[in-house]
PDB file of C-alpha atoms in Angstrom:
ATOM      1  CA  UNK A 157     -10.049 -11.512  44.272  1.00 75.00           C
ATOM      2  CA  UNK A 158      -7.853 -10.932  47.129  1.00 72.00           C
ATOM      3  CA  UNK A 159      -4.642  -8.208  47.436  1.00 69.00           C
ATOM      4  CA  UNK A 160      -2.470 -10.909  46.326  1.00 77.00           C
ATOM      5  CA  UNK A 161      -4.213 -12.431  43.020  1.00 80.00           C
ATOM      6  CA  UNK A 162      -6.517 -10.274  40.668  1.00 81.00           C
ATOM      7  CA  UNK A 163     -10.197 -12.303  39.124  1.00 83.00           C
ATOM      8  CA  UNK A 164      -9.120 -12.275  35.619  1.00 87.00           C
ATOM      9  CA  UNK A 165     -12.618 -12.790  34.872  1.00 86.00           C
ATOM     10  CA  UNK A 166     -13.660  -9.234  36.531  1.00 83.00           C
ATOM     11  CA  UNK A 167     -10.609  -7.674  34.422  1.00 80.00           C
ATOM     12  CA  UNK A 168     -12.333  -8.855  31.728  1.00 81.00           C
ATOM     13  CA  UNK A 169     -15.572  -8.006  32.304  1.00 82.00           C
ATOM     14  CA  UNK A 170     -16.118  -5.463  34.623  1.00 84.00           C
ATOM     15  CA  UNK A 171     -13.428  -2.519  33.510  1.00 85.00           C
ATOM     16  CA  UNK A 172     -15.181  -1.357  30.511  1.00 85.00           C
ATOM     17  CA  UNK A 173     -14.393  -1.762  26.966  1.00 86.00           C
ATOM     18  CA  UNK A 174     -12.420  -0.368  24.196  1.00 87.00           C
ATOM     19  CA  UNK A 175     -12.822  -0.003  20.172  1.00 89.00           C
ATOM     20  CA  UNK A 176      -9.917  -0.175  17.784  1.00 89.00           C
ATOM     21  CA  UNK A 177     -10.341   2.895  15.260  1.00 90.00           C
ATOM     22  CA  UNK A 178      -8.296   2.655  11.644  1.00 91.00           C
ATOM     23  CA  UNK A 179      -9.145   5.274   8.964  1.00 92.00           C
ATOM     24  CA  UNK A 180      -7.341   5.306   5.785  1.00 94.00           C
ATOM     25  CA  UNK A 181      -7.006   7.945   3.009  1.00 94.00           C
ATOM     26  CA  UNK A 182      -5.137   7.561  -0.678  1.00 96.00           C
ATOM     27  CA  UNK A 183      -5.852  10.425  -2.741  1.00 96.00           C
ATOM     28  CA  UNK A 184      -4.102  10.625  -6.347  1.00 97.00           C
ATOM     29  CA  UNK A 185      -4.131  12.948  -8.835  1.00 97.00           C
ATOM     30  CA  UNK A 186      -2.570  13.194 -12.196  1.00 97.00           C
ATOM     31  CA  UNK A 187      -2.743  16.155 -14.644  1.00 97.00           C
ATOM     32  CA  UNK A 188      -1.302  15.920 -18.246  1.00 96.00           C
ATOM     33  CA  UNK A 189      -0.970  18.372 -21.152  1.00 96.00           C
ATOM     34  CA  UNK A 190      -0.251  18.164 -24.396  1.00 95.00           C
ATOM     35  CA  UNK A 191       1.999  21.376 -25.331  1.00 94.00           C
ATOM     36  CA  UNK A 192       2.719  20.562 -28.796  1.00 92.00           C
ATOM     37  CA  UNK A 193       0.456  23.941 -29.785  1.00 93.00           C
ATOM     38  CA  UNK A 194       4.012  25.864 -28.689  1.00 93.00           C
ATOM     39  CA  UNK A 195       6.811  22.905 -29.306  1.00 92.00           C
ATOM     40  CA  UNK A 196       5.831  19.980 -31.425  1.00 92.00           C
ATOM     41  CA  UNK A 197       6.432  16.561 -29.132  1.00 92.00           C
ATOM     42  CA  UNK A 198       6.651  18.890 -25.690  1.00 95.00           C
ATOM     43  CA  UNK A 199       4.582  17.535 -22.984  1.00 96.00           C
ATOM     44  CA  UNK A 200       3.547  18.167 -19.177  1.00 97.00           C
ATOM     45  CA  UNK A 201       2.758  16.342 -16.309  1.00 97.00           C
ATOM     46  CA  UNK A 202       1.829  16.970 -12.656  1.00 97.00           C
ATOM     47  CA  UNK A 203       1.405  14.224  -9.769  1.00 97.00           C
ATOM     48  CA  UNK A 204      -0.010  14.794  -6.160  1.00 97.00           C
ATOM     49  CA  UNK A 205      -0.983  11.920  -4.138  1.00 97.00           C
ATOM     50  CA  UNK A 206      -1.473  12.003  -0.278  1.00 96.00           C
ATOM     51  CA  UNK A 207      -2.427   8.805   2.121  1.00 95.00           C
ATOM     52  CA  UNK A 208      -3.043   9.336   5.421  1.00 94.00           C
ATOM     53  CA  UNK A 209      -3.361   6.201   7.707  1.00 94.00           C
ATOM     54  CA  UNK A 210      -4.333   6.427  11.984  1.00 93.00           C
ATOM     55  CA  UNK A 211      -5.396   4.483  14.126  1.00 92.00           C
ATOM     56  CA  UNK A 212      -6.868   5.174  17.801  1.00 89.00           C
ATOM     57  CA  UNK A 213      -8.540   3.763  20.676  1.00 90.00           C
ATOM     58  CA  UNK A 214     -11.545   4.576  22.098  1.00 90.00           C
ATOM     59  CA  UNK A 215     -11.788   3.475  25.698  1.00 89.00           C
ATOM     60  CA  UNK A 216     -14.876   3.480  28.540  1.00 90.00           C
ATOM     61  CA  UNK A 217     -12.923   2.226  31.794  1.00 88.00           C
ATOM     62  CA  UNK A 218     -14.316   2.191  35.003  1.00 89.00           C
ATOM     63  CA  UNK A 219     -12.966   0.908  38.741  1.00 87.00           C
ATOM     64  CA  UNK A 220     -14.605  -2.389  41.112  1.00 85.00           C
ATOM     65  CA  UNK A 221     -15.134  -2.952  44.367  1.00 84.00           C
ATOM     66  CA  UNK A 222     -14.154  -6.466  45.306  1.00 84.00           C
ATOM     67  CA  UNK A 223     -15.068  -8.356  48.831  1.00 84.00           C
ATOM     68  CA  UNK A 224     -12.482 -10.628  50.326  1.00 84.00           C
ATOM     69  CA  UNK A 225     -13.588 -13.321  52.516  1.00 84.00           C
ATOM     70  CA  UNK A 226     -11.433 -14.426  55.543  1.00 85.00           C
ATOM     71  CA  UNK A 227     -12.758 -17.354  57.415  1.00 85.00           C
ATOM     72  CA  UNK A 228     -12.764 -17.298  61.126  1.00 88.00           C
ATOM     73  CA  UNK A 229     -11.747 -20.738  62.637  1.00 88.00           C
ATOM     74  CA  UNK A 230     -12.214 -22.017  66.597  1.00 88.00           C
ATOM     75  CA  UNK A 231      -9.316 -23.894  68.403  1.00 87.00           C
ATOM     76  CA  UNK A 232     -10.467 -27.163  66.614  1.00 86.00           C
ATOM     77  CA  UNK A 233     -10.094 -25.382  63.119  1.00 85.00           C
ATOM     78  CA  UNK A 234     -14.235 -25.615  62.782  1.00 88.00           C
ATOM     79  CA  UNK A 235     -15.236 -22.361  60.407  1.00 87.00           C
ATOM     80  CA  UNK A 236     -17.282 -20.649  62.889  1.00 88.00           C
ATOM     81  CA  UNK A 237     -17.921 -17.088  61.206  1.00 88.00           C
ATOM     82  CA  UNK A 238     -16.272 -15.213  58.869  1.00 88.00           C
ATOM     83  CA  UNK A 239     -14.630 -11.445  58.114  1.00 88.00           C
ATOM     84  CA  UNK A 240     -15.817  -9.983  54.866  1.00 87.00           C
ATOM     85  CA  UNK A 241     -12.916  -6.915  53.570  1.00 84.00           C
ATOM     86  CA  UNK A 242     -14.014  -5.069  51.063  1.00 85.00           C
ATOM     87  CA  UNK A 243     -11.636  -2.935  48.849  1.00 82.00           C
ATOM     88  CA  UNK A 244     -11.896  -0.259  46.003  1.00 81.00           C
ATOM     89  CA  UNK A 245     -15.343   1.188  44.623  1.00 84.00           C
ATOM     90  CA  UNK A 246     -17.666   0.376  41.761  1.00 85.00           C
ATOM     91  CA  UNK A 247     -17.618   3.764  39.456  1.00 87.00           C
ATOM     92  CA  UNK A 248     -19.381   4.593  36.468  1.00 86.00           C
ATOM     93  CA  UNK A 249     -17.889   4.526  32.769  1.00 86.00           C
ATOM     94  CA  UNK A 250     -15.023   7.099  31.922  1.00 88.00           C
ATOM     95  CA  UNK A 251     -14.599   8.171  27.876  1.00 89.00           C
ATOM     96  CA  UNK A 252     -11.017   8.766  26.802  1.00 87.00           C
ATOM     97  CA  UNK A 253      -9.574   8.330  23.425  1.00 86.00           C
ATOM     98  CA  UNK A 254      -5.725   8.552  21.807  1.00 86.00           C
ATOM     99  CA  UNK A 255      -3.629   7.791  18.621  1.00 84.00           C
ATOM    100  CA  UNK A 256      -2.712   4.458  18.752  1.00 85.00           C
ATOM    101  CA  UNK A 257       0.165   6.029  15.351  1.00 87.00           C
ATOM    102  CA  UNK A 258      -0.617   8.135  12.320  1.00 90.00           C
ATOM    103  CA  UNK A 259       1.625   8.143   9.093  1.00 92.00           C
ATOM    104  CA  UNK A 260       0.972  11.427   6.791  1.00 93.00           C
ATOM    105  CA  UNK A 261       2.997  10.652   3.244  1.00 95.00           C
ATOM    106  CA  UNK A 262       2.427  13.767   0.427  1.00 96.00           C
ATOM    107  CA  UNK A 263       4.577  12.840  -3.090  1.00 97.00           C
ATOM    108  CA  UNK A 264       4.449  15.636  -5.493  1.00 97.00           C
ATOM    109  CA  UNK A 265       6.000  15.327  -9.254  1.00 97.00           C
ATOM    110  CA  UNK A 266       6.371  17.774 -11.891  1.00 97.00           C
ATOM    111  CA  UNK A 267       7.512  16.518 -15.635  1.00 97.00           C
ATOM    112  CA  UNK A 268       8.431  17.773 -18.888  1.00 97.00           C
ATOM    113  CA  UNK A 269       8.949  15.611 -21.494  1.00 96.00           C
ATOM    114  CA  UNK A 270      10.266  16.369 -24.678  1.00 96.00           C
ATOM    115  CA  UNK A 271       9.622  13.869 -27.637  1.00 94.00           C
ATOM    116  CA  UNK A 272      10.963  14.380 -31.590  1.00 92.00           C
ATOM    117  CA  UNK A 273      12.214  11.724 -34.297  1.00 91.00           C
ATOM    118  CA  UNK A 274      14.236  12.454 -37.167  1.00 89.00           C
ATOM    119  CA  UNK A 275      14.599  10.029 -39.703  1.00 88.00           C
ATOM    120  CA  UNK A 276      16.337   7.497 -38.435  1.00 90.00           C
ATOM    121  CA  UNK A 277      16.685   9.430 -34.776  1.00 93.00           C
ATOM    122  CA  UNK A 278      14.478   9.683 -31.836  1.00 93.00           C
ATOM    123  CA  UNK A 279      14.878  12.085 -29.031  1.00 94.00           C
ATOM    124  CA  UNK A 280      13.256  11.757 -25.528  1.00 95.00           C
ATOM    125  CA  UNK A 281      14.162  14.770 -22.972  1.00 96.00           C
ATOM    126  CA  UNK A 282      12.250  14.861 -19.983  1.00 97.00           C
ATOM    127  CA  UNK A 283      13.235  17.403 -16.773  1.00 97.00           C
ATOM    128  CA  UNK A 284      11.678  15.990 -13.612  1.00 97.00           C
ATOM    129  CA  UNK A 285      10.936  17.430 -10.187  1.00 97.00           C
ATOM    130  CA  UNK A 286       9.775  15.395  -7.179  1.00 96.00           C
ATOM    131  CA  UNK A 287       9.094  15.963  -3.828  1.00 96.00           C
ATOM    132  CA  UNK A 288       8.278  13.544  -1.198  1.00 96.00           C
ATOM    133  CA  UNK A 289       7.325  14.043   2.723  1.00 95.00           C
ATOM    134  CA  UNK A 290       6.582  11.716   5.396  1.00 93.00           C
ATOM    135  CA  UNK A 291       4.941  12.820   8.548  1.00 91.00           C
ATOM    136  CA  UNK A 292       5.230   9.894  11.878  1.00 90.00           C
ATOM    137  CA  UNK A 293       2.953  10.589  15.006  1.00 84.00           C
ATOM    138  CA  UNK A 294       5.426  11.885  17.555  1.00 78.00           C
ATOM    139  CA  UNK A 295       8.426  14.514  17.847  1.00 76.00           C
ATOM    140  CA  UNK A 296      11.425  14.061  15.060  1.00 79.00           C
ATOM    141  CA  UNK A 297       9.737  12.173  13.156  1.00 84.00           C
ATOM    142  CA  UNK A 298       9.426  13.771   9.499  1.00 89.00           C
ATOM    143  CA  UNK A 299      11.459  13.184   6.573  1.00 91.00           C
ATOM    144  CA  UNK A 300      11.833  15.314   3.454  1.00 93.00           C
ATOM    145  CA  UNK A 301      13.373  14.009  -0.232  1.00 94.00           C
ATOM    146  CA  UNK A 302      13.734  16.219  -3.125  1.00 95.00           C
ATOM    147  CA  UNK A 303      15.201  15.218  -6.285  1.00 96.00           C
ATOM    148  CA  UNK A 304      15.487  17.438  -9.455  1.00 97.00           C
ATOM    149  CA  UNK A 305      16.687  15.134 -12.332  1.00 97.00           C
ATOM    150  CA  UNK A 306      17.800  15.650 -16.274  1.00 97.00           C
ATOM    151  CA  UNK A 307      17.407  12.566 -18.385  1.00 96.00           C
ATOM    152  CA  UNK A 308      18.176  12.059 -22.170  1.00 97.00           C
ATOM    153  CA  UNK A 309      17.435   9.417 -24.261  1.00 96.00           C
ATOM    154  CA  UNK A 310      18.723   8.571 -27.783  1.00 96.00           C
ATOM    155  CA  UNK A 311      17.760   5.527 -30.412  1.00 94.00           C
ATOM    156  CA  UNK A 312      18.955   4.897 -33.747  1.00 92.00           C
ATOM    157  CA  UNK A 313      16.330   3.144 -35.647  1.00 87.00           C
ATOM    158  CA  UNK A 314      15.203   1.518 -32.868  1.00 84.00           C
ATOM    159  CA  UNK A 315      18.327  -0.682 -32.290  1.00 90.00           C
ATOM    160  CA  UNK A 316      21.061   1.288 -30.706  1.00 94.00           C
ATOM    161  CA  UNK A 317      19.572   2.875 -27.345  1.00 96.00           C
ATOM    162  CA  UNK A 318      21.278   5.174 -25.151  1.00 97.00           C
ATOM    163  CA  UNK A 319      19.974   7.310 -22.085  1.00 97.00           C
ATOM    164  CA  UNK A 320      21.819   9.801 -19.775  1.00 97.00           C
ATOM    165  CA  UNK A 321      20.145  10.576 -16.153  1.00 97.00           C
ATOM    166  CA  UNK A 322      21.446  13.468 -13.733  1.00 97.00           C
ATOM    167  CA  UNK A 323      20.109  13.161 -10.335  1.00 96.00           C
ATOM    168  CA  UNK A 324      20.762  16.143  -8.001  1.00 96.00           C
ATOM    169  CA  UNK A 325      18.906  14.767  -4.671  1.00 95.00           C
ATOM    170  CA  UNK A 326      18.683  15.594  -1.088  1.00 94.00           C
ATOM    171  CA  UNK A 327      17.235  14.223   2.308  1.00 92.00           C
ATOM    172  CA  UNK A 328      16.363  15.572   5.415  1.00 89.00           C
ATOM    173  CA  UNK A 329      17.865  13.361   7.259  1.00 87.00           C
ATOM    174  CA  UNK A 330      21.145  13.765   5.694  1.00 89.00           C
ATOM    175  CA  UNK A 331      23.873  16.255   7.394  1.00 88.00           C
ATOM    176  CA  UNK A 332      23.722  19.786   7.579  1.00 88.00           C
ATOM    177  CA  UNK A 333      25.592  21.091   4.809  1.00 87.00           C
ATOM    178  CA  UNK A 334      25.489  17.396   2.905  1.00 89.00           C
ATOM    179  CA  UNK A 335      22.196  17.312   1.998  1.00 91.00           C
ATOM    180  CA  UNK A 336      22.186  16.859  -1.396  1.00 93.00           C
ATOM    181  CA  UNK A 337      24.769  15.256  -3.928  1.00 93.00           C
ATOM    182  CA  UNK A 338      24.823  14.991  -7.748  1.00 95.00           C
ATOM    183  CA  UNK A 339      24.077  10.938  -9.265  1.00 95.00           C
ATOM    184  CA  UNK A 340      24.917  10.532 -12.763  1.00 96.00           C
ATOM    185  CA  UNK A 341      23.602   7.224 -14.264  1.00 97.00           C
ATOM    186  CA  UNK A 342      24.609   5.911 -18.179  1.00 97.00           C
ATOM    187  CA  UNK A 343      22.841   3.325 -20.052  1.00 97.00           C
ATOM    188  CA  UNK A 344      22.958   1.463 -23.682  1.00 97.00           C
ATOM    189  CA  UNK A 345      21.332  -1.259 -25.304  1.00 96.00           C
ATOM    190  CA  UNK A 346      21.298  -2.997 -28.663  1.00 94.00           C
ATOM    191  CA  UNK A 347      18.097  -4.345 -29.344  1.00 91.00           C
ATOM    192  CA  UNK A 348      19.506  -7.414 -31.323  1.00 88.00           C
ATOM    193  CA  UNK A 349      15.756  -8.444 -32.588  1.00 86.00           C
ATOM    194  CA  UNK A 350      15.605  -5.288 -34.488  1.00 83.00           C
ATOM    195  CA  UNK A 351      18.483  -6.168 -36.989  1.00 83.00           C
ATOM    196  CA  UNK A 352      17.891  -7.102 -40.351  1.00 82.00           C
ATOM    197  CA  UNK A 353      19.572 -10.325 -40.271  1.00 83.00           C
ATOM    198  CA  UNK A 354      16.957 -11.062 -37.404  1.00 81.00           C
ATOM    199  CA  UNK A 355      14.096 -10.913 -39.306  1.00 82.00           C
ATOM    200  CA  UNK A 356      14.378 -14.219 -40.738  1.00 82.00           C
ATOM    201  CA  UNK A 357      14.870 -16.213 -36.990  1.00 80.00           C
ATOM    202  CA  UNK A 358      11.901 -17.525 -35.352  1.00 79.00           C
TER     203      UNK A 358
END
């Protein structure tokens, strides 16, 4: 090794080492109850999951002295002795670790369902909370969504299907003061293979 050009094979081999570090976490949890004891076809539901993913370095880095020999040469260009320069200093092993990046995520959903058929009718009500966060290693970097949402559904006997959703959801990363906006969604459906003058096709 001289000032000009480094020994690739002492970078490798005589600066110490490092170990790559990844932990992972996914935790999930889902709680149901039946509520029909108070309202016949009422229902409740509660979902947390969290994952948390990093990944770090450990390091052990140390320093080398190096020796750079310059050859010393007569008139006649015979080697006749030579000047040994030595630079920098062997030193023992330093510790340091660091994130390498982390991602937090926490999702959190409430739901009430409401189920009832009436002769030829059936009913499906459901009122929905959820809640998601995301945490980034580093400054500005979490994110909030929140979304409270309404849905109705309606069949007659199975064939004629209908289903109203109202979405009222926001973001963090939306503007102050335009966080959240209202999303109405409509739906229908005739389920063809349920009429009577399907019963006979194959």
């Amino acid at each position: 090794q001289s000032q000009m050009y480094v020994n690739p094979l002492a970078n490798k081999t005589a600066q110490g080492y490092s170990v790559l570090q990844q932990r992972t976490l996914f935790a999930d949890l889902t709680l149901s109850q039946d509520l029909s004891m108070f309202v016949p076809g009422l229902s409740a539901e509660l979902m947390i999951s969290h994952d948390n993913s990093a990944e770090y370095n450990d390091t052990k880095s140390r320093e080398y002295g190096y020796a750079y020999i310059t050859p010393q040469r007569d008139e006649n260009g015979v080697v006749t002795d030579s000047l040994v320069s030595r630079y920098g200093n062997d030193t023992g092993l330093s510790f340091g670790s660091g994130l390498s990046w982390q991602v937090m995520r926490t999702t959190v959903r409430g739901k009430l369902n409401y189920t009832h058929d009436f002769g030829d009718h059936g009913l499906n009500v459901a009122a929905i909370y959820s809640q998601d966060k995301g945490i980034y290693l580093g400054a500005n970097n979490t994110y909030m969504r929140r979304s409270l949402i309404a849905n109705v559904g309606y069949n007659y006997k199975g064939r004629y299907l209908a289903d109203l959703a109202l979405s009222y959801s926001g973001s963090s990363l939306m503007p102050k003061g335009d966080k959240y906006r209202l999303y109405p969604a409509f739906s229908a459906a005739w389920m063809i293979s349920n009429e009577g003058f399907m019963k006979s096709v194959k």
